[in-house]
Coordinates of C-alpha atoms and ligand atoms in Angstrom, one line a residue:
X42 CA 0.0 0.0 0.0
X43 CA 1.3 3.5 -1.1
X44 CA 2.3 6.0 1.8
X45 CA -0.9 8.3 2.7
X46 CA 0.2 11.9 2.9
X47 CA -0.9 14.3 5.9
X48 CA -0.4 18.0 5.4
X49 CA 0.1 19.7 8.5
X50 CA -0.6 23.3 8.6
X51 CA 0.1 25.0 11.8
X52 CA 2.9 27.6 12.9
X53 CA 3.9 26.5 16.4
X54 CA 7.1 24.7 16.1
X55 CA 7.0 22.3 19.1
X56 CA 3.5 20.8 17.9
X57 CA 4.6 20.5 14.6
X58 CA 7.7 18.5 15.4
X59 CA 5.4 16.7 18.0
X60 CA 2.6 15.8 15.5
X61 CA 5.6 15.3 12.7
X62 CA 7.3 12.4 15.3
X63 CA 3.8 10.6 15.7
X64 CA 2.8 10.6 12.0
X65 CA 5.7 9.6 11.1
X66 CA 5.9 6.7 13.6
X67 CA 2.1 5.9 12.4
X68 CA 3.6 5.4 8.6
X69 CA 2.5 8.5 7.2
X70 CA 4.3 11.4 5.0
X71 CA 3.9 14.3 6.5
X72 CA 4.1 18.0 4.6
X73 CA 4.8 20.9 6.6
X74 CA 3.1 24.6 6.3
X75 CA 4.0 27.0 8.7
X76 CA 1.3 29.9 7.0
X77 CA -2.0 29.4 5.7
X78 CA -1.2 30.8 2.3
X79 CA 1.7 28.1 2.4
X80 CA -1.0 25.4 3.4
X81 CA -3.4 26.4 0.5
X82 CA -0.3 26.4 -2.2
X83 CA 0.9 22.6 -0.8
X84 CA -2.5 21.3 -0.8
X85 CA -2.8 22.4 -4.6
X86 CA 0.6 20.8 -5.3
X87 CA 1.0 18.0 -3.0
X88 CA -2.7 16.7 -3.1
X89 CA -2.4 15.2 0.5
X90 CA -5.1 12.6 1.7
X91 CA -5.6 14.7 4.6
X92 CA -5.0 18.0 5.7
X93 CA -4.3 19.0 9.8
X94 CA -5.4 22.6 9.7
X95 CA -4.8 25.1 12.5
X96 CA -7.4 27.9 13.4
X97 CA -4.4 30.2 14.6
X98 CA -2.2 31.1 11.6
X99 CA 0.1 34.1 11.1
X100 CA -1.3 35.2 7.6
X101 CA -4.9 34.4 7.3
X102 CA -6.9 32.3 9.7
X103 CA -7.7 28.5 9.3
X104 CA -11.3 29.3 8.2
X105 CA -10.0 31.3 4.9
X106 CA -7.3 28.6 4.3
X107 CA -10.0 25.8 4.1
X108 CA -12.6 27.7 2.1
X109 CA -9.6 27.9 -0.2
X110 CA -9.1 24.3 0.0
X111 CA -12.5 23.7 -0.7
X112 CA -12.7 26.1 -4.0
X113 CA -10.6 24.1 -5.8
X114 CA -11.1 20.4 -4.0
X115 CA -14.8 19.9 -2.8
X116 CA -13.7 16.3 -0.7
X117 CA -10.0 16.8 0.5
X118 CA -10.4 15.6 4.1
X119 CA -10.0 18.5 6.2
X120 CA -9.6 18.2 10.5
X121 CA -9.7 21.2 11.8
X122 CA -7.5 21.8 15.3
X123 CA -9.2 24.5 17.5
X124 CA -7.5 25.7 20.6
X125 CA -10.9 27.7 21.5
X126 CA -13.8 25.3 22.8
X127 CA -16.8 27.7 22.0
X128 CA -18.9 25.7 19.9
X129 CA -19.8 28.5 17.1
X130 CA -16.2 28.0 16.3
X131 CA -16.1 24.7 15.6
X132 CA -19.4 24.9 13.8
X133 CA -17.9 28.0 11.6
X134 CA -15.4 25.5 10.8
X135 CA -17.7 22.8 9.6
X136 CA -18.9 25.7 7.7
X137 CA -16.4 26.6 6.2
X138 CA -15.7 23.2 4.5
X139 CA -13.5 21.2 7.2
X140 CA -14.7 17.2 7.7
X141 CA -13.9 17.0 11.5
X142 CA -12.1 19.3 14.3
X143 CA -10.6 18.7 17.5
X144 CA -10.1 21.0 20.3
X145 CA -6.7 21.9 21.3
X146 CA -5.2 20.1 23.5
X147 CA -5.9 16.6 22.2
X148 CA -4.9 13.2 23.0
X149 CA -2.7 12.0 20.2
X150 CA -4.5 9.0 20.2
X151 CA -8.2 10.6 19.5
X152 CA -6.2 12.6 16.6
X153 CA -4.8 9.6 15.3
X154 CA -8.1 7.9 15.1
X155 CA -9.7 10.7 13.8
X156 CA -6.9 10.6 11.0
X157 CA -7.4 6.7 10.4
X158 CA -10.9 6.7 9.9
X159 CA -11.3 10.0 7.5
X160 CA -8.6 8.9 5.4
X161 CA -10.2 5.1 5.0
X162 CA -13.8 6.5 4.1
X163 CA -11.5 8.6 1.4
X164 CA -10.3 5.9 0.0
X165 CA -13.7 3.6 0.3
X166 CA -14.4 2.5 -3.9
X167 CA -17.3 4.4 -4.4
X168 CA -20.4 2.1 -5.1
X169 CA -21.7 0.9 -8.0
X170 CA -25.1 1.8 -7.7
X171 CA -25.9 5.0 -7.3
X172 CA -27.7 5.4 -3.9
X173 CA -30.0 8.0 -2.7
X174 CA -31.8 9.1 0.5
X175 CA -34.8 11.2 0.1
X176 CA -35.8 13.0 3.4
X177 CA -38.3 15.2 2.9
X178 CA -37.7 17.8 0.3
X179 CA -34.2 16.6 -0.1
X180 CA -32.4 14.3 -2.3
X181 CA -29.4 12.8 -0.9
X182 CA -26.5 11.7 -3.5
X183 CA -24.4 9.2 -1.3
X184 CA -22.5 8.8 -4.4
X185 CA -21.9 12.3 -5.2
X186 CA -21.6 13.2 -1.7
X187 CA -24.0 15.7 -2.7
X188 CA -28.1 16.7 -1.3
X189 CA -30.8 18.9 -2.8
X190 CA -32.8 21.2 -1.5
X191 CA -34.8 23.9 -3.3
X192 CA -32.7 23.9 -5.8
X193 CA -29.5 24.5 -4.2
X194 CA -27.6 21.5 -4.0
X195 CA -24.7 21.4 -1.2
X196 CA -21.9 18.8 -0.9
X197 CA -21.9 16.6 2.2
X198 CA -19.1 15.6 4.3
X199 CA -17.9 12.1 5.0
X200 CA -18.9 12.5 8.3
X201 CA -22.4 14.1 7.2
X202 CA -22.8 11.0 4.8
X203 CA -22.3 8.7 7.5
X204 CA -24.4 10.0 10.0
X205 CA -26.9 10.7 7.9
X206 CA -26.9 6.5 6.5
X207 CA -26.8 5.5 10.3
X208 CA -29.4 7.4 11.1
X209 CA -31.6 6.1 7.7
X210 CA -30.8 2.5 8.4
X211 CA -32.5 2.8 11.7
X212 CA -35.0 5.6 10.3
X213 CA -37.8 5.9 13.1
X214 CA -35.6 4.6 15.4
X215 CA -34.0 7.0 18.1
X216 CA -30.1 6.8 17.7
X217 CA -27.8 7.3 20.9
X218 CA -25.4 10.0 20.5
X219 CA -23.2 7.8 22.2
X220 CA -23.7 4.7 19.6
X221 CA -23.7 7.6 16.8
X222 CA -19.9 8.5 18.1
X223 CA -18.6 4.6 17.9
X224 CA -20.2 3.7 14.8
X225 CA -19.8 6.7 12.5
X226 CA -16.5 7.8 14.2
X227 CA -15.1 5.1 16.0
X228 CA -14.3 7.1 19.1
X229 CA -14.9 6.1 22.5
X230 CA -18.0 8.6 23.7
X231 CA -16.7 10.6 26.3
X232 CA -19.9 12.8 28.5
X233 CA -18.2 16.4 26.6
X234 CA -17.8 15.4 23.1
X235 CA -20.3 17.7 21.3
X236 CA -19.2 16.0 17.8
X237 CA -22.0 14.7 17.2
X238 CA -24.2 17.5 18.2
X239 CA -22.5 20.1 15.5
X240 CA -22.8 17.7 12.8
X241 CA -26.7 17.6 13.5
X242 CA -26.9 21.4 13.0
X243 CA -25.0 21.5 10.4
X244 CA -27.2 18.7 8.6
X245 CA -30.3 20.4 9.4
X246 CA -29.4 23.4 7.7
X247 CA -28.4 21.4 4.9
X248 CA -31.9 18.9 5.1
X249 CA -34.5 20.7 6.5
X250 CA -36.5 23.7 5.2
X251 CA -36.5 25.5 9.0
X252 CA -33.5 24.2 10.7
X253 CA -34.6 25.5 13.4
X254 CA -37.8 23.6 13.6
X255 CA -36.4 20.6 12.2
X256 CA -39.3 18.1 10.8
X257 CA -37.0 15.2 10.0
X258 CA -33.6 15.1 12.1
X259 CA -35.2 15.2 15.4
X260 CA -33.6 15.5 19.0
X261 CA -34.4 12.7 21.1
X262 CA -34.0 14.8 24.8
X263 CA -31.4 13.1 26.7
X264 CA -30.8 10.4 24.2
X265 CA -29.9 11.0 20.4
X266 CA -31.5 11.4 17.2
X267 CA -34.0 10.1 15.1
X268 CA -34.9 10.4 11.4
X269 CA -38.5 10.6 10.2
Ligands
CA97 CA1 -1.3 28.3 15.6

């Protein structure tokens, strides 16, 4: 199997050797930008399989390099590391085209995880068949990575995809957040992580005609979600 490549983009030295050693160890190339124009010029040339992005850069901020990222490569897996644990910031990044985030500091293992099981749904042969999940007025493309809505069609993360197939296979069904964190993400659910939470909202802007009064991804209080 051919090396996977991770671009790194972040401009404090002792992480970047840190997270350098560990990919390295893990069997991975790892790229270097210290700026985020830097990270958007070595993700054109180097076409990594996934990018580390940091939200703190000298030049322009994380969001701006990943909407870059974005305008030229609609599924380059983007994690996003935040050092700020608001959760508008980590939705902003979702936003803004990054697949995942974690906050700052991390454990190198959740990272590593997080890295392991983007890059394998990256590299999943896309099916045969083209499959689609209509919810509502929208059309899922689980192909395409793609759902439309009114006429606007937006692309869907590999996360988004994946939650959103867990959550039809059991359609009607309510969904612990907890089961939605091992079996989309693989992580161990742990009582803060609000993953799971800001891909909802992000879905339901995507999905429903009032996110805010959602008709089909509903909140199960306490519990999960539940399609309908
Ligand atoms: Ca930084």
């Amino acid at each position: 199997m051919t090396k996977k490549t991770v671009l790194v983009v972040e401009d404090e030295p002792t992480l970047v050797m840190g997270l350098q050693d560990v990919l390295e160890f893990e069997g991975y190339d790892v790229v270097v930008a210290p700026t985020g124009r830097e990270g958007v010029s070595l993700a054109n040339l180097r076409k990594p399989d996934v990018v580390l992005l940091d939200l703190m850069l000298p030049d322009i901020n994380g969001y701006q390099v990943c909407e870059e990222i974005r305008r030229r490569d609609p599924f380059m897996p983007i994690i996003m590391l935040t050092a700020r644990s608001q959760e508008a910031d980590k939705v902003r990044g979702l936003d803004a085209g990054a697949d995942d985030y974690v906050t700052k500091p991390f454990s190198i293992a959740e990272l590593t995880a997080r890295i392991r099981a983007i890059v394998r749904r990256a590299s999943r042969l896309p099916d045969a068949t083209p499959e689609f999940i209509e919810i509502g007025n929208a059309k899922v493309d689980v192909t395409a990575q793609t759902v439309e809505r009114a006429g606007t069609v937006h692309r869907l993360s590999y996360y988004e995809i994946e939650l959103l197939r867990l959550l039809h296979e059991r359609r009607a069904t309510p969904v612990a957040r907890d089961d939605i964190l091992t079996r989309v993400w693989g992580l161990e659910a742990t009582p803060s992580n609000r993953t799971v939470d800001n891909f909802i909202v992000k879905l339901r802007r995507k999905i429903e005609d009032s996110p805010e009064k959602p008709e089909h991804i509903l909140t199960v209080y306490g519990f999960g979600y539940k399609l309908v």
